[in-house]
Amino acid sequence: MEALSFFIGIIGNIISVLVFLSPVKTFWRIVKNRSTEEFESLPYICTLLNSSLWTYYGITKPDSYLVATVNGFGAVVETLYIILFIAFAPPWKRAKTAIVAAILDVGFLVAAISVTYFLLQGDMRINVTGFMCSGLNIIMYGSPLAAMKSVVTMKSVEYMPFLLSFFPFLKWRNLDFLCLPCERLVSWSTKCNWICTWNGPAGALCNLP
């Protein structure tokens, strides 16, 4: 069972990397055309915030270096996406992206880390950070819907990249296999917590009493 869970955890991390790399085709098009066209920056801003906070969670929680490393990689990749988006966006969209990124990826992130680091300790800090991360997952996975206006107006999904929706869906399917076997086949123990910290959202949920 431990070997199976380990294998599923590895798959989870591979899928996480694919989630972060899924917009590569979109940004290749942006760079090639030197224009962001009708693409939206919100999914990348939300993903940067999400992966940055999960990196902090992985650093804070003992033996969660895999959470920190995979999300640290994601934070670097998403930062590059946002830089490219700002570089090739028209002035009004560039300003909008910069403001939203500054508020969420700098302001909110610094505030969240400061509050949990200076005001909370031990398990309380880990649990509060984990719940914030889980909440941000909902926002991150819903952020591609920002392109819905373009989809409806143009009657086309051209500016709502398929891979940007597919790989997050696949990641959540992996979570079902990651945590449910823990509950049914392994007691709520350190082993379950260790297994579930392979993938961000499950880590906070499996640490519940």
Short mmCIF file of C-alpha atoms in Angstrom, two decimals:
data_model
loop_
_atom_site.label_atom_id
_atom_site.label_comp_id
_atom_site.label_asym_id
_atom_site.label_seq_id
_atom_site.Cartn_x
_atom_site.Cartn_y
_atom_site.Cartn_z
CA MET A 1 0.00 0.00 0.00
CA GLU A 2 2.83 2.39 0.83
CA ALA A 3 4.46 1.64 -2.54
CA LEU A 4 1.15 2.31 -4.33
CA SER A 5 0.65 5.58 -2.50
CA PHE A 6 4.23 6.58 -3.27
CA PHE A 7 3.63 5.85 -6.95
CA ILE A 8 0.38 7.86 -6.97
CA GLY A 9 2.22 10.70 -5.25
CA ILE A 10 4.86 10.72 -7.98
CA ILE A 11 2.09 10.88 -10.60
CA GLY A 12 0.58 13.80 -8.69
CA ASN A 13 3.81 15.76 -8.89
CA ILE A 14 4.20 15.01 -12.59
CA ILE A 15 0.67 16.26 -13.21
CA SER A 16 1.44 19.38 -11.16
CA VAL A 17 4.39 20.12 -13.41
CA LEU A 18 2.16 19.62 -16.46
CA VAL A 19 -0.35 22.07 -14.97
CA PHE A 20 2.37 24.70 -14.75
CA LEU A 21 3.68 23.98 -18.25
CA SER A 22 0.24 23.76 -19.94
CA PRO A 23 0.23 27.45 -21.07
CA VAL A 24 3.56 27.13 -22.94
CA LYS A 25 1.79 26.84 -26.30
CA THR A 26 -0.28 29.93 -25.51
CA PHE A 27 2.78 32.00 -24.64
CA TRP A 28 4.67 30.75 -27.67
CA ARG A 29 1.82 32.21 -29.71
CA ILE A 30 1.90 35.48 -27.72
CA VAL A 31 5.65 35.88 -28.25
CA LYS A 32 5.43 34.90 -31.91
CA ASN A 33 2.60 37.37 -32.63
CA ARG A 34 3.96 39.93 -30.14
CA SER A 35 0.44 40.38 -28.80
CA THR A 36 -1.69 38.92 -26.00
CA GLU A 37 -4.74 39.19 -28.29
CA GLU A 38 -7.82 38.26 -26.25
CA PHE A 39 -6.04 36.05 -23.72
CA GLU A 40 -6.58 36.78 -20.04
CA SER A 41 -3.83 37.14 -17.42
CA LEU A 42 -5.96 36.21 -14.39
CA PRO A 43 -5.27 32.42 -14.54
CA TYR A 44 -1.51 33.04 -14.35
CA ILE A 45 -1.82 35.63 -11.58
CA CYS A 46 -3.98 33.28 -9.50
CA THR A 47 -1.70 30.31 -10.14
CA LEU A 48 1.35 32.33 -9.09
CA LEU A 49 -0.33 33.29 -5.82
CA ASN A 50 -1.46 29.71 -5.25
CA SER A 51 1.92 28.10 -5.96
CA SER A 52 3.78 30.74 -3.93
CA LEU A 53 1.64 30.14 -0.85
CA TRP A 54 1.93 26.35 -1.28
CA THR A 55 5.71 26.80 -1.42
CA TYR A 56 5.54 28.59 1.92
CA TYR A 57 3.31 25.81 3.26
CA GLY A 58 5.81 23.18 2.12
CA ILE A 59 8.65 25.05 3.82
CA THR A 60 6.65 25.50 7.04
CA LYS A 61 5.40 21.93 7.35
CA PRO A 62 8.05 19.34 8.28
CA ASP A 63 8.93 16.72 5.66
CA SER A 64 7.00 18.53 2.93
CA TYR A 65 9.92 19.49 0.73
CA LEU A 66 8.24 17.92 -2.30
CA VAL A 67 5.31 20.31 -1.93
CA ALA A 68 7.77 23.21 -1.68
CA THR A 69 9.91 22.17 -4.65
CA VAL A 70 7.13 21.45 -7.16
CA ASN A 71 5.25 24.62 -6.26
CA GLY A 72 8.48 26.62 -6.16
CA PHE A 73 9.03 25.51 -9.74
CA GLY A 74 5.48 26.57 -10.54
CA ALA A 75 6.00 30.01 -8.98
CA VAL A 76 9.05 30.61 -11.17
CA VAL A 77 7.24 29.49 -14.32
CA GLU A 78 4.13 31.57 -13.59
CA THR A 79 6.31 34.63 -12.91
CA LEU A 80 7.82 34.24 -16.38
CA TYR A 81 4.33 33.97 -17.90
CA ILE A 82 3.22 37.19 -16.23
CA ILE A 83 6.37 39.04 -17.32
CA LEU A 84 5.79 37.94 -20.92
CA PHE A 85 2.11 38.87 -20.71
CA ILE A 86 2.93 42.36 -19.47
CA ALA A 87 5.63 42.76 -22.12
CA PHE A 88 3.29 42.01 -25.03
CA ALA A 89 -0.03 43.31 -23.71
CA PRO A 90 -1.57 46.59 -24.92
CA PRO A 91 -1.14 49.51 -22.48
CA TRP A 92 -4.54 49.21 -20.77
CA LYS A 93 -4.23 45.46 -20.30
CA ARG A 94 -0.61 45.83 -19.18
CA ALA A 95 -1.64 48.28 -16.45
CA LYS A 96 -4.54 46.09 -15.36
CA THR A 97 -2.33 42.98 -15.16
CA ALA A 98 0.40 44.82 -13.23
CA ILE A 99 -2.09 46.21 -10.69
CA VAL A 100 -3.87 42.89 -10.08
CA ALA A 101 -0.54 41.04 -9.84
CA ALA A 102 0.80 43.61 -7.37
CA ILE A 103 -2.31 43.33 -5.18
CA LEU A 104 -2.57 39.53 -5.18
CA ASP A 105 0.92 38.18 -5.83
CA VAL A 106 2.73 40.74 -3.70
CA GLY A 107 0.31 42.42 -1.29
CA PHE A 108 -1.88 39.45 -0.34
CA LEU A 109 1.02 37.00 -0.32
CA VAL A 110 3.18 39.17 1.94
CA ALA A 111 0.22 39.78 4.26
CA ALA A 112 -0.65 36.07 4.49
CA ILE A 113 2.94 35.01 5.19
CA SER A 114 3.47 37.82 7.71
CA VAL A 115 0.30 37.07 9.68
CA THR A 116 0.87 33.32 9.86
CA TYR A 117 4.59 33.63 10.57
CA PHE A 118 4.48 36.30 13.27
CA LEU A 119 1.10 35.65 14.90
CA LEU A 120 0.74 31.86 14.71
CA GLN A 121 2.93 28.96 15.74
CA GLY A 122 3.27 25.20 15.28
CA ASP A 123 0.29 23.24 14.00
CA MET A 124 -1.97 26.30 14.02
CA ARG A 125 0.31 28.07 11.53
CA ILE A 126 0.43 24.97 9.31
CA ASN A 127 -3.33 24.39 9.41
CA VAL A 128 -4.28 28.02 8.75
CA THR A 129 -1.82 28.22 5.86
CA GLY A 130 -3.14 24.93 4.49
CA PHE A 131 -6.74 26.10 4.58
CA MET A 132 -5.81 29.35 2.84
CA CYS A 133 -4.02 27.36 0.16
CA SER A 134 -7.02 25.08 -0.30
CA GLY A 135 -9.26 28.13 -0.70
CA LEU A 136 -6.90 29.59 -3.27
CA ASN A 137 -7.06 26.32 -5.20
CA ILE A 138 -10.75 26.94 -5.80
CA ILE A 139 -9.97 30.41 -7.15
CA MET A 140 -7.07 29.13 -9.26
CA TYR A 141 -9.07 26.34 -10.88
CA GLY A 142 -11.95 28.70 -11.57
CA SER A 143 -9.75 31.48 -12.99
CA PRO A 144 -9.79 30.20 -16.63
CA LEU A 145 -13.46 31.16 -16.62
CA ALA A 146 -12.24 34.77 -16.94
CA ALA A 147 -12.10 34.01 -20.66
CA MET A 148 -15.79 33.12 -20.70
CA LYS A 149 -16.77 36.57 -22.00
CA SER A 150 -14.58 36.06 -25.07
CA VAL A 151 -15.90 32.53 -25.51
CA VAL A 152 -19.52 33.71 -25.50
CA THR A 153 -18.92 36.86 -27.56
CA MET A 154 -16.81 35.16 -30.22
CA LYS A 155 -18.62 31.83 -29.98
CA SER A 156 -15.21 30.19 -29.89
CA VAL A 157 -12.98 28.59 -27.25
CA GLU A 158 -9.84 29.85 -29.01
CA TYR A 159 -8.88 32.05 -26.07
CA MET A 160 -9.72 29.48 -23.42
CA PRO A 161 -6.81 27.01 -23.80
CA PHE A 162 -7.90 23.39 -23.43
CA LEU A 163 -4.76 22.23 -21.62
CA LEU A 164 -5.17 24.99 -19.04
CA SER A 165 -8.43 23.34 -18.02
CA PHE A 166 -7.56 19.70 -18.69
CA PHE A 167 -4.46 19.28 -16.53
CA PRO A 168 -5.97 20.92 -13.41
CA PHE A 169 -8.94 18.57 -13.82
CA LEU A 170 -6.54 15.63 -14.09
CA LYS A 171 -4.72 16.82 -10.99
CA TRP A 172 -7.91 16.83 -8.93
CA ARG A 173 -8.81 13.36 -10.18
CA ASN A 174 -5.42 12.25 -8.90
CA LEU A 175 -6.26 13.68 -5.47
CA ASP A 176 -9.21 11.29 -5.21
CA PHE A 177 -6.82 8.35 -5.50
CA LEU A 178 -4.30 10.07 -3.28
CA CYS A 179 -6.43 10.69 -0.19
CA LEU A 180 -9.35 8.28 -0.36
CA PRO A 181 -7.16 5.16 -0.09
CA CYS A 182 -5.59 6.75 2.99
CA GLU A 183 -8.96 7.05 4.65
CA ARG A 184 -10.16 3.56 3.78
CA LEU A 185 -7.04 1.43 3.84
CA VAL A 186 -4.75 3.31 6.22
CA SER A 187 -5.65 4.86 9.55
CA TRP A 188 -5.55 8.64 9.95
CA SER A 189 -1.90 8.59 10.92
CA THR A 190 1.43 10.11 10.12
CA LYS A 191 1.60 7.86 7.07
CA CYS A 192 -1.61 9.29 5.67
CA ASN A 193 -0.40 12.83 6.31
CA TRP A 194 2.93 12.09 4.62
CA ILE A 195 1.26 10.57 1.58
CA CYS A 196 -1.17 13.44 1.18
CA THR A 197 1.44 16.18 1.41
CA TRP A 198 2.73 15.03 -1.97
CA ASN A 199 -0.05 17.12 -3.46
CA GLY A 200 -0.98 20.51 -2.14
CA PRO A 201 -4.75 20.59 -1.49
CA ALA A 202 -4.82 17.15 0.05
CA GLY A 203 -2.16 18.09 2.54
CA ALA A 204 -4.39 20.55 4.38
CA LEU A 205 -7.43 18.27 4.27
CA CYS A 206 -5.64 15.14 5.46
CA ASN A 207 -4.15 16.98 8.41
CA LEU A 208 -7.56 17.52 9.93
CA PRO A 209 -8.13 15.72 13.26
#
